[in-house]
PDB file of C-alpha atoms and ligand atoms in Angstrom:
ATOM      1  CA  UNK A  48      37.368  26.209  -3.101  1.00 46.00           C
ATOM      2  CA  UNK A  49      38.621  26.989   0.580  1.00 55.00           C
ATOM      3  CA  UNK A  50      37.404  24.354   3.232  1.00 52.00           C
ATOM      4  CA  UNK A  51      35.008  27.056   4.707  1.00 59.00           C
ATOM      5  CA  UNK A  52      33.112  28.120   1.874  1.00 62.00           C
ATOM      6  CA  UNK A  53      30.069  26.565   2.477  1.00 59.00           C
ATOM      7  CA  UNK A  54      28.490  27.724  -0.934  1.00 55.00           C
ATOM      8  CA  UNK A  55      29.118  23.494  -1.850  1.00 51.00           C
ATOM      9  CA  UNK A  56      26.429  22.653   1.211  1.00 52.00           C
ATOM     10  CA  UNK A  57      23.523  25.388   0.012  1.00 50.00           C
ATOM     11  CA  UNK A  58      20.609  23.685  -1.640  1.00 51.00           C
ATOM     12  CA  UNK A  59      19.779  25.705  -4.397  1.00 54.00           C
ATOM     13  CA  UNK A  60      16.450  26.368  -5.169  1.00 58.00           C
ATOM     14  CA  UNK A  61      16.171  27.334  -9.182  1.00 76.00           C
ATOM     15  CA  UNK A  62      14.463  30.579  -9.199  1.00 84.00           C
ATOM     16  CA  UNK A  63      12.918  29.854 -12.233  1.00 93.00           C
ATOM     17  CA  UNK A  64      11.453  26.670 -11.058  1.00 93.00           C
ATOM     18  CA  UNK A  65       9.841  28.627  -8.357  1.00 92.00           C
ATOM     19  CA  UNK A  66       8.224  30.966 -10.444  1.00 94.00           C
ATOM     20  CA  UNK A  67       7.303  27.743 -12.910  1.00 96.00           C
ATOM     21  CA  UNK A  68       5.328  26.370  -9.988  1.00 95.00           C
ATOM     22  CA  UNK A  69       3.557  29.364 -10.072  1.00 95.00           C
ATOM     23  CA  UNK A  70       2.451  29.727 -12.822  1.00 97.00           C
ATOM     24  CA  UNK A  71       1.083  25.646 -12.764  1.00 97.00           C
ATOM     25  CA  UNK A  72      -0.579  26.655  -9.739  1.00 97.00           C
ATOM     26  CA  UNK A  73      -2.275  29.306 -11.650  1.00 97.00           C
ATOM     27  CA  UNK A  74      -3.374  27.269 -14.345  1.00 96.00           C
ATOM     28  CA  UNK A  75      -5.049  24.786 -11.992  1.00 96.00           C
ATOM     29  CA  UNK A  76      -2.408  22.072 -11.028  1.00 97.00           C
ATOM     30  CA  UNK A  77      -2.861  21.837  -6.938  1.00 97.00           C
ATOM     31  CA  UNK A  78      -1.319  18.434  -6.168  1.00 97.00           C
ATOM     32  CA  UNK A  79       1.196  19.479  -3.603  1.00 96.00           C
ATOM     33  CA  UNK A  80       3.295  16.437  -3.816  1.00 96.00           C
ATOM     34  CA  UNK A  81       3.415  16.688  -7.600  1.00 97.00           C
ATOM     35  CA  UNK A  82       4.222  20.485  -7.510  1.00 96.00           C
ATOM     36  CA  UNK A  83       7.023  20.140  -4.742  1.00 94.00           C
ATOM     37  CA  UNK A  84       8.389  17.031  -6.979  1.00 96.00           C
ATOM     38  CA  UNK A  85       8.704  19.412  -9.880  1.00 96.00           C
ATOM     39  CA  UNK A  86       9.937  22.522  -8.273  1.00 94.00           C
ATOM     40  CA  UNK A  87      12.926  19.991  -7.060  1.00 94.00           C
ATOM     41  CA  UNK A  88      13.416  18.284 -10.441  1.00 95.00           C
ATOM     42  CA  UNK A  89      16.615  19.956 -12.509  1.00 94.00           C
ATOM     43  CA  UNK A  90      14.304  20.400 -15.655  1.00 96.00           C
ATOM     44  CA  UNK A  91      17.303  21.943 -17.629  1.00 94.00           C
ATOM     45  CA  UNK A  92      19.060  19.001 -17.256  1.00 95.00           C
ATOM     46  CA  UNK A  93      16.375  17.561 -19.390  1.00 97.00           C
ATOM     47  CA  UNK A  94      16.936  19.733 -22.484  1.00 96.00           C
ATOM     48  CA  UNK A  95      19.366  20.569 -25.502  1.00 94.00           C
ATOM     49  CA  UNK A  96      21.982  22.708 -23.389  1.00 93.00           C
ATOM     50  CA  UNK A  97      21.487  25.760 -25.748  1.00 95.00           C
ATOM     51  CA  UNK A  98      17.995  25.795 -24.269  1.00 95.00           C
ATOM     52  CA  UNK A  99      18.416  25.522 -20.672  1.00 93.00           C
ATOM     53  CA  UNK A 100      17.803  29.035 -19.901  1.00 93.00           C
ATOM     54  CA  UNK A 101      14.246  28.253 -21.261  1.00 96.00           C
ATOM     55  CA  UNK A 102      14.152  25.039 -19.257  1.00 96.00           C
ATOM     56  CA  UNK A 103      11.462  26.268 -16.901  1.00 96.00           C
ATOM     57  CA  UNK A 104       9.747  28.422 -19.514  1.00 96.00           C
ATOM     58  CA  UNK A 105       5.751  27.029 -20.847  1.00 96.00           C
ATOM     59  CA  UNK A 106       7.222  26.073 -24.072  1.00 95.00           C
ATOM     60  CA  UNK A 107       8.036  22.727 -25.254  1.00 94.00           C
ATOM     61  CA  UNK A 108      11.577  22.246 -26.180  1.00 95.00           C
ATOM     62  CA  UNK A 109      14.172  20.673 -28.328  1.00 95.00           C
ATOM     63  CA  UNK A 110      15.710  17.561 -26.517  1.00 96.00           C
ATOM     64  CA  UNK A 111      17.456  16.114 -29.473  1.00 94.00           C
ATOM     65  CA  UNK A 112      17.039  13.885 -32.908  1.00 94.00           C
ATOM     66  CA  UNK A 113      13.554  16.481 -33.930  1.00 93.00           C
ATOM     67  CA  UNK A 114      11.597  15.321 -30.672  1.00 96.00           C
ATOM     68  CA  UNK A 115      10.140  17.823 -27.540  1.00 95.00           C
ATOM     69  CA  UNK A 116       9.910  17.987 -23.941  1.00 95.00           C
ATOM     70  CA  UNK A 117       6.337  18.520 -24.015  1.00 95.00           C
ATOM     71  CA  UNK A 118       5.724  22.413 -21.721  1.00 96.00           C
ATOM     72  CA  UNK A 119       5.710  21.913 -17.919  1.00 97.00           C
ATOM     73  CA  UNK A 120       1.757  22.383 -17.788  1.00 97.00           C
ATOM     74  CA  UNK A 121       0.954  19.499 -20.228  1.00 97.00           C
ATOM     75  CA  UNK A 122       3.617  17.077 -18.092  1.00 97.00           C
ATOM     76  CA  UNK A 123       1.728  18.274 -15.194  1.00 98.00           C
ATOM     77  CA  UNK A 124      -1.732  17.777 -15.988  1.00 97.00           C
ATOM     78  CA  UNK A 125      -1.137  14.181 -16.965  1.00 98.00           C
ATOM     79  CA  UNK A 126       0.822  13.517 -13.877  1.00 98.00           C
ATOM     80  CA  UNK A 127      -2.224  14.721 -11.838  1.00 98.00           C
ATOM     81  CA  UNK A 128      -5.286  13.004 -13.824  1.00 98.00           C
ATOM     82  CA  UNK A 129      -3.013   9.704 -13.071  1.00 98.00           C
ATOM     83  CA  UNK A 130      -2.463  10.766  -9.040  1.00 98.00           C
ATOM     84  CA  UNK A 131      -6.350  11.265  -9.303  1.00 98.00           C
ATOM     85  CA  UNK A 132      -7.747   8.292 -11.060  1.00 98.00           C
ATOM     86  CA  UNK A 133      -4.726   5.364 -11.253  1.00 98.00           C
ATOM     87  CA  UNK A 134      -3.783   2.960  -8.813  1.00 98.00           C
ATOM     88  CA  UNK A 135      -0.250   3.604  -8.347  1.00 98.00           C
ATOM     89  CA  UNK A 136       1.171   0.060  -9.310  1.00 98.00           C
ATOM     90  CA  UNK A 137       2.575  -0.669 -12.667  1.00 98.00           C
ATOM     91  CA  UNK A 138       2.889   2.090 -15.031  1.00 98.00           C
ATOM     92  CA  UNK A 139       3.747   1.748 -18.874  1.00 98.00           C
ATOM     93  CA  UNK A 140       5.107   4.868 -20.795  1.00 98.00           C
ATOM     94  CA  UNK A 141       5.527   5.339 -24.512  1.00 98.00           C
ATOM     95  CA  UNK A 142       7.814   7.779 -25.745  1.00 98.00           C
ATOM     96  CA  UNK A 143      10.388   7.957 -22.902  1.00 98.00           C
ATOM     97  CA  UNK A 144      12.308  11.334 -24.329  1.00 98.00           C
ATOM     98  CA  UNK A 145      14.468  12.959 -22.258  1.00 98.00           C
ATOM     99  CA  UNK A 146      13.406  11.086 -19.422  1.00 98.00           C
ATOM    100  CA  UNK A 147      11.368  14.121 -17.541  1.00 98.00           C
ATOM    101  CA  UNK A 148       8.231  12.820 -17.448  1.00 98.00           C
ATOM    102  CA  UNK A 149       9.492   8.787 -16.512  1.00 98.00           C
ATOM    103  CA  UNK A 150      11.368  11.089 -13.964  1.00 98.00           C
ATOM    104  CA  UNK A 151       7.928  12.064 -12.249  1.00 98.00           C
ATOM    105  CA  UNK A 152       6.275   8.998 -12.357  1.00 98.00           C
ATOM    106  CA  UNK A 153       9.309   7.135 -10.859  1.00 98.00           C
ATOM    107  CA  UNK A 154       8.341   8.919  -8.053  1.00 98.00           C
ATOM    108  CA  UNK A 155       4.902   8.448  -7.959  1.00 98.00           C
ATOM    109  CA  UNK A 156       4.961   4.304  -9.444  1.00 98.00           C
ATOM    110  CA  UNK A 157       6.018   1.460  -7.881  1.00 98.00           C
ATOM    111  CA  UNK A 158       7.600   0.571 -11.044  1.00 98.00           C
ATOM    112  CA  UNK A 159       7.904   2.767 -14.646  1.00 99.00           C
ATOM    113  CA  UNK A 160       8.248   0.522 -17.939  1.00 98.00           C
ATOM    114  CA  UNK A 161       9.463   3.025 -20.725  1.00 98.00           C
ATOM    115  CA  UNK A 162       9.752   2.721 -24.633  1.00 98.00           C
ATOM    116  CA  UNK A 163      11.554   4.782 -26.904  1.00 98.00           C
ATOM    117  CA  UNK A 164      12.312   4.174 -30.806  1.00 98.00           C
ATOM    118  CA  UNK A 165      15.011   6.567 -30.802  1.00 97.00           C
ATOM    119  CA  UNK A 166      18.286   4.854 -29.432  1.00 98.00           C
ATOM    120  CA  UNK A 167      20.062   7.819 -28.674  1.00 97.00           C
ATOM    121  CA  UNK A 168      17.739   9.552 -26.379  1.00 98.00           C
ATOM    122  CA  UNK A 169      16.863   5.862 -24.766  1.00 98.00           C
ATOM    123  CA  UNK A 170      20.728   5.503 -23.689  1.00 98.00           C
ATOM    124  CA  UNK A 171      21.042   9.543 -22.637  1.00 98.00           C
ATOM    125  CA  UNK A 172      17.592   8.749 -20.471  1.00 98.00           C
ATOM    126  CA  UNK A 173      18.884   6.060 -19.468  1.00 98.00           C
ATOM    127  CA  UNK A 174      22.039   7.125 -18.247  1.00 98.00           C
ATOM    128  CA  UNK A 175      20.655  10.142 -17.004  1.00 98.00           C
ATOM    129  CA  UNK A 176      17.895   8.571 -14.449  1.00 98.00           C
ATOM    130  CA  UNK A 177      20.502   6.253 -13.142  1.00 98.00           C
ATOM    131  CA  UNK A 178      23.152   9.587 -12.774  1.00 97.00           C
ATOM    132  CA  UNK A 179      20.157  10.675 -10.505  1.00 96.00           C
ATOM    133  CA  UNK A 180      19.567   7.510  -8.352  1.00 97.00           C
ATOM    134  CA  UNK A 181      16.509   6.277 -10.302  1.00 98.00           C
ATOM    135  CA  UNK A 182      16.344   2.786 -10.012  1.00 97.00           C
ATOM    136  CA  UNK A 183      12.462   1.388 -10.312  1.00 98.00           C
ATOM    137  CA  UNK A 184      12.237   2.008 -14.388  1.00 98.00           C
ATOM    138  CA  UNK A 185      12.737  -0.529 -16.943  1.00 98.00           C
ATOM    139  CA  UNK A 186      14.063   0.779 -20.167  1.00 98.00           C
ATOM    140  CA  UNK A 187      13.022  -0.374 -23.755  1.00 98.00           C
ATOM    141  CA  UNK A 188      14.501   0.304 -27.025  1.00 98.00           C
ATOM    142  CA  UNK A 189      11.688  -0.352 -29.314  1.00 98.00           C
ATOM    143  CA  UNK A 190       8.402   0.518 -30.629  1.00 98.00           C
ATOM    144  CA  UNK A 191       5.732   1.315 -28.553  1.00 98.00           C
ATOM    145  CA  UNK A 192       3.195   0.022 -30.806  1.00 98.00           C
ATOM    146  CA  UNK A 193       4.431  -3.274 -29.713  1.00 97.00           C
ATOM    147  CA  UNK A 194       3.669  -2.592 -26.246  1.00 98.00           C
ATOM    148  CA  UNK A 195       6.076  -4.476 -23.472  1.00 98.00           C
ATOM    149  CA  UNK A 196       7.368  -7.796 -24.776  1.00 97.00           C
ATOM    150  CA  UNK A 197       6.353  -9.577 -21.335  1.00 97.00           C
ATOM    151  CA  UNK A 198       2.602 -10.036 -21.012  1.00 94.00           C
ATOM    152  CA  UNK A 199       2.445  -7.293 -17.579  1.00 97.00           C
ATOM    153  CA  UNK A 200      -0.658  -5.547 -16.504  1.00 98.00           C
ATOM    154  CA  UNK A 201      -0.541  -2.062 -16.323  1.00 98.00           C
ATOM    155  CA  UNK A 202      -2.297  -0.009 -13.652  1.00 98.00           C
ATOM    156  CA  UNK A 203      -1.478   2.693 -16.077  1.00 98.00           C
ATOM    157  CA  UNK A 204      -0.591   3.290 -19.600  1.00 98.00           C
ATOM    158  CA  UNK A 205       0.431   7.070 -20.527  1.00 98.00           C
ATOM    159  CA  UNK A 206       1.973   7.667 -24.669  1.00 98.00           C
ATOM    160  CA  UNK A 207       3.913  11.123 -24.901  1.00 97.00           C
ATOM    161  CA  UNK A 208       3.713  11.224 -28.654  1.00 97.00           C
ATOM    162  CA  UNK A 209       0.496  12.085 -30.792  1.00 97.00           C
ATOM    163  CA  UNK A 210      -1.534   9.564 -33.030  1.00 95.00           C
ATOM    164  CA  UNK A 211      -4.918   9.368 -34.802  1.00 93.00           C
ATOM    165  CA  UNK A 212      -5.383   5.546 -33.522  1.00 92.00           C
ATOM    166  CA  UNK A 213      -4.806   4.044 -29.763  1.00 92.00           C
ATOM    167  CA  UNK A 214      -2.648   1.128 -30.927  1.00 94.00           C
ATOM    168  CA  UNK A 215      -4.469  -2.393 -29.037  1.00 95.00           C
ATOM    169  CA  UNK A 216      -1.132  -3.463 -27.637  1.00 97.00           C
ATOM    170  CA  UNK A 217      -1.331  -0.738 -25.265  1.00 97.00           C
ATOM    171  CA  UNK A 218      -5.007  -0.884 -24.156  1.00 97.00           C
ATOM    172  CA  UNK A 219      -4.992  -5.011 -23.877  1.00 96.00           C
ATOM    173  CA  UNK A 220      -2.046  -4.872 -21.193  1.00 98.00           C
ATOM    174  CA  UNK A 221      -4.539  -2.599 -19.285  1.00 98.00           C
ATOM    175  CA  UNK A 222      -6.223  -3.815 -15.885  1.00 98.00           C
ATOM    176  CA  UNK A 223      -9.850  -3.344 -15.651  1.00 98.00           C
ATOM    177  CA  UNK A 224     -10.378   0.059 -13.828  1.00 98.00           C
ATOM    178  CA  UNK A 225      -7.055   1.133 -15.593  1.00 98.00           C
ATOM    179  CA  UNK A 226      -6.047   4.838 -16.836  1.00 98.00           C
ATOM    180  CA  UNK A 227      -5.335   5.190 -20.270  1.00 98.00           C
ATOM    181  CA  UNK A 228      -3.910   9.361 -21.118  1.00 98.00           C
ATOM    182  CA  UNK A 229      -2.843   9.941 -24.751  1.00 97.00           C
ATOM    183  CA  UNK A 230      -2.519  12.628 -27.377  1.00 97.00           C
ATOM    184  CA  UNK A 231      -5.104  12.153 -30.065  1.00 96.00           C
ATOM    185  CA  UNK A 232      -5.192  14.412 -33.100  1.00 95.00           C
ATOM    186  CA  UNK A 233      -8.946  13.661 -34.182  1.00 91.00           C
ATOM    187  CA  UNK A 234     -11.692  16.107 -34.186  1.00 92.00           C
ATOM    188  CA  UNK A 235      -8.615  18.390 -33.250  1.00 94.00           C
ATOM    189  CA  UNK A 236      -5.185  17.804 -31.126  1.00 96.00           C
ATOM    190  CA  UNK A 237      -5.902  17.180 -27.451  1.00 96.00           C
ATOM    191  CA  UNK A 238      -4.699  14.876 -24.579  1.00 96.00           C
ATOM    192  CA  UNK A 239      -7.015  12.682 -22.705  1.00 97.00           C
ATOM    193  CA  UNK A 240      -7.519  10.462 -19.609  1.00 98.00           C
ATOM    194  CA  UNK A 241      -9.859   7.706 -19.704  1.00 98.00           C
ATOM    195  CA  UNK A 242     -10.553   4.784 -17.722  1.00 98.00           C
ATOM    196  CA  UNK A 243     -11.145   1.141 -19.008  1.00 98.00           C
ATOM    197  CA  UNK A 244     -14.294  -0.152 -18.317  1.00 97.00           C
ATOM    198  CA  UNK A 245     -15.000  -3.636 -19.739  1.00 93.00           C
ATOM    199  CA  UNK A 246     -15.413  -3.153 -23.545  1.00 90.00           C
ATOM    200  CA  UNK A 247     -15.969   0.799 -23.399  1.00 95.00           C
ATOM    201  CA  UNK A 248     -14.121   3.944 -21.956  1.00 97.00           C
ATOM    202  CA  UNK A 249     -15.051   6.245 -19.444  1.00 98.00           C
ATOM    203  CA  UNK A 250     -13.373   9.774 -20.292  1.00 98.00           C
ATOM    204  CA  UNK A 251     -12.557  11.908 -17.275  1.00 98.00           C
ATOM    205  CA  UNK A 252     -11.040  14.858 -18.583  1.00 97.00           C
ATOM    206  CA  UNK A 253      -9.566  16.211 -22.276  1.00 96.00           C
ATOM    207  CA  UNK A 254      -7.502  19.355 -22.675  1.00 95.00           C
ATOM    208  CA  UNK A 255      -5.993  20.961 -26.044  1.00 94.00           C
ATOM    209  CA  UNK A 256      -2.159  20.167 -26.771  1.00 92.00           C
ATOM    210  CA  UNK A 257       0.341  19.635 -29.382  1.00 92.00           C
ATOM    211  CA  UNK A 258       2.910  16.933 -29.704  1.00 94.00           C
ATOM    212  CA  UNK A 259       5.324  15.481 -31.372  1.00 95.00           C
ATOM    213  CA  UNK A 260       3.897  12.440 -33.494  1.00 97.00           C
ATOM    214  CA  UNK A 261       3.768   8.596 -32.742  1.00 98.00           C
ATOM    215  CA  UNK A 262       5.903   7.206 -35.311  1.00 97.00           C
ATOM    216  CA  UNK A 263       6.871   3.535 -36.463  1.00 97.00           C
ATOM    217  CA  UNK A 264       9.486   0.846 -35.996  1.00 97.00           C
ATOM    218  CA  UNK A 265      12.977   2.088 -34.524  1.00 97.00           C
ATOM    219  CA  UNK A 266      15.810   4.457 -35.487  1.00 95.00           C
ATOM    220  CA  UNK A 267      19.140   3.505 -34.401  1.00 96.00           C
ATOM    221  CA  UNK A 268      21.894   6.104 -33.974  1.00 84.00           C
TER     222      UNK A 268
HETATM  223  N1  SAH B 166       7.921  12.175 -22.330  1.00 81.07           N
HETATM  224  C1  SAH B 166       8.995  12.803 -23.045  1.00 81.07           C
HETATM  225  C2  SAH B 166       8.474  13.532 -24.259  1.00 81.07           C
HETATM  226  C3  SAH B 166       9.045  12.938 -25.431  1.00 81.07           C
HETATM  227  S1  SAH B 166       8.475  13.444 -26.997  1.00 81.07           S
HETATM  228  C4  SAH B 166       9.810  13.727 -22.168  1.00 81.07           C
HETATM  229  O1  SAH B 166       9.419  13.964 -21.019  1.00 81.07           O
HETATM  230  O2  SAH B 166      10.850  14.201 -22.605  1.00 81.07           O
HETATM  231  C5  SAH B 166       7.859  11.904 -27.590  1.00 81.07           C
HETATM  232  C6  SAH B 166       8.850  10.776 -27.663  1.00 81.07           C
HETATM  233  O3  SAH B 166       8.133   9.652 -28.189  1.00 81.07           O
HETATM  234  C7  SAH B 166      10.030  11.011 -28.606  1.00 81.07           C
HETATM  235  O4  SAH B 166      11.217  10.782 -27.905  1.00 81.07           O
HETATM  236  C8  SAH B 166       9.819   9.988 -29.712  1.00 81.07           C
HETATM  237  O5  SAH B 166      11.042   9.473 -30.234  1.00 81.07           O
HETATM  238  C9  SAH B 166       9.029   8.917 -28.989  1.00 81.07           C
HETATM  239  N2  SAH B 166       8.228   8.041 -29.845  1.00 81.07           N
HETATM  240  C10 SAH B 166       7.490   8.374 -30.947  1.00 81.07           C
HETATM  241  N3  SAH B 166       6.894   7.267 -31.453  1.00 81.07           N
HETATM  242  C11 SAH B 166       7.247   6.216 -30.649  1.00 81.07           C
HETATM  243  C12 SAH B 166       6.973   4.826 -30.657  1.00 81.07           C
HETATM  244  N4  SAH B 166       6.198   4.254 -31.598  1.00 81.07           N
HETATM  245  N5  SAH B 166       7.506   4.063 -29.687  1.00 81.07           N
HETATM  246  C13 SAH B 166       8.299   4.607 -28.718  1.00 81.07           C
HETATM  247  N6  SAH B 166       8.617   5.907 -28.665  1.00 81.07           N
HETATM  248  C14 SAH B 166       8.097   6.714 -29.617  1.00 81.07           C
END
């Protein structure tokens, strides 16, 4: 490269993530921080590199060992019911993935505690967040079901992988007032947010989608 091509010093903007914010714009997502946060993030990075071209596409997508990025809408609308109804403390995820949607709330949390059962996509997470100067997440190679091994409170407890039961692990680390948003697949697949409220839950919005499931135990590589 000769010393004056400044091509090196452009910020690119991703074309397609530009026309991705669009479309979540469309489809009611108006948290300006949020949007701005994920028109920056380099989503393909997040993905199985024969999919990147469909990185910014409203499809989930393969990210490795049968699991999904869940579609940028669904990411998004879980993002926002939290920047809506959580206090933005302490937030536990289940199911960390590829590491896009810790990515997000590592922006948003003063701290992100993250399980996966899958060892290889907790080390390429791992590796990746750091590669991007992420450094308020604490990774877990485990089972979620478990919830985190040291007794923490959670302002916030969000599970990226779909079950029929809310295991208790995960609701007793909860704070009164706390946000609880997981995929259920009873009457009929659907994320939800709800907040805890003593012994009962207070549900403050539900949407249909699809995701991969909540499985047991661990799988090494
Ligand atoms: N949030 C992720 C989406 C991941 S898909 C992302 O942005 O990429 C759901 C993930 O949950 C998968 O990686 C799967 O391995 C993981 N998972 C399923 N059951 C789990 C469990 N019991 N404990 C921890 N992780 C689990």
């Amino acid at each position: 490269m000769s010393p004056n091509d400044l091509n090196h010093l452009l910020t690119r903007t991703e074309p397609k993530a530009a026309e991705m914010v669009r479309q979540l714009r469309a489809k009611g997502i108006t948290h300006e921080g949020l949007l701005s946060l994920m028109a920056s993030i380099p989503r393909h990075e997040f993905v199985e590199p024969a999919f990147s071209h469909l990185a910014y596409s409203a499809t989930p997508l393969p990210i490795g060992r049968s699991q999904t990025i869940s579609q940028p809408l669904t990411v998004a609308r879980m993002t926002q019911w939290l920047l809506a109804h959580a206090r933005l403390g302490r937030v536990l995820e289940v199911g960390t993935g590829s590491g896009y949607q810790t990515r997000i709330l590592a922006h948003f949390f003063n701290k992100v505690h993250t399980i996966e059962r899958q060892q290889p996509l907790y080390e390429k997470a791992k590796v990746r967040l750091s590669s991007m100067g992420i450094n308020n997440v604490e990774y877990l190679f485990g089972d979620g079901h478990s919830g985190w091994p040291q007794k923490v409170e959670m302002d916030a407890v969000i599970i990226t992988a779909m079950a029929s039961k809310i295991p208790l692990a995960l609701t007793d680390c909860l704070k009164q007032g706390g946000i609880l948003i997981m995929p259920i697949d009873q009457p009929s697949a659907h994320i939800g947010c709800w907040r805890k409220k003593g012994d009962s839950w207070q549900c403050l919005g539900t949407e249909a989608a699809n995701f991969v499931p909540l499985l047991e135990g661990i799988e090494h590589a």
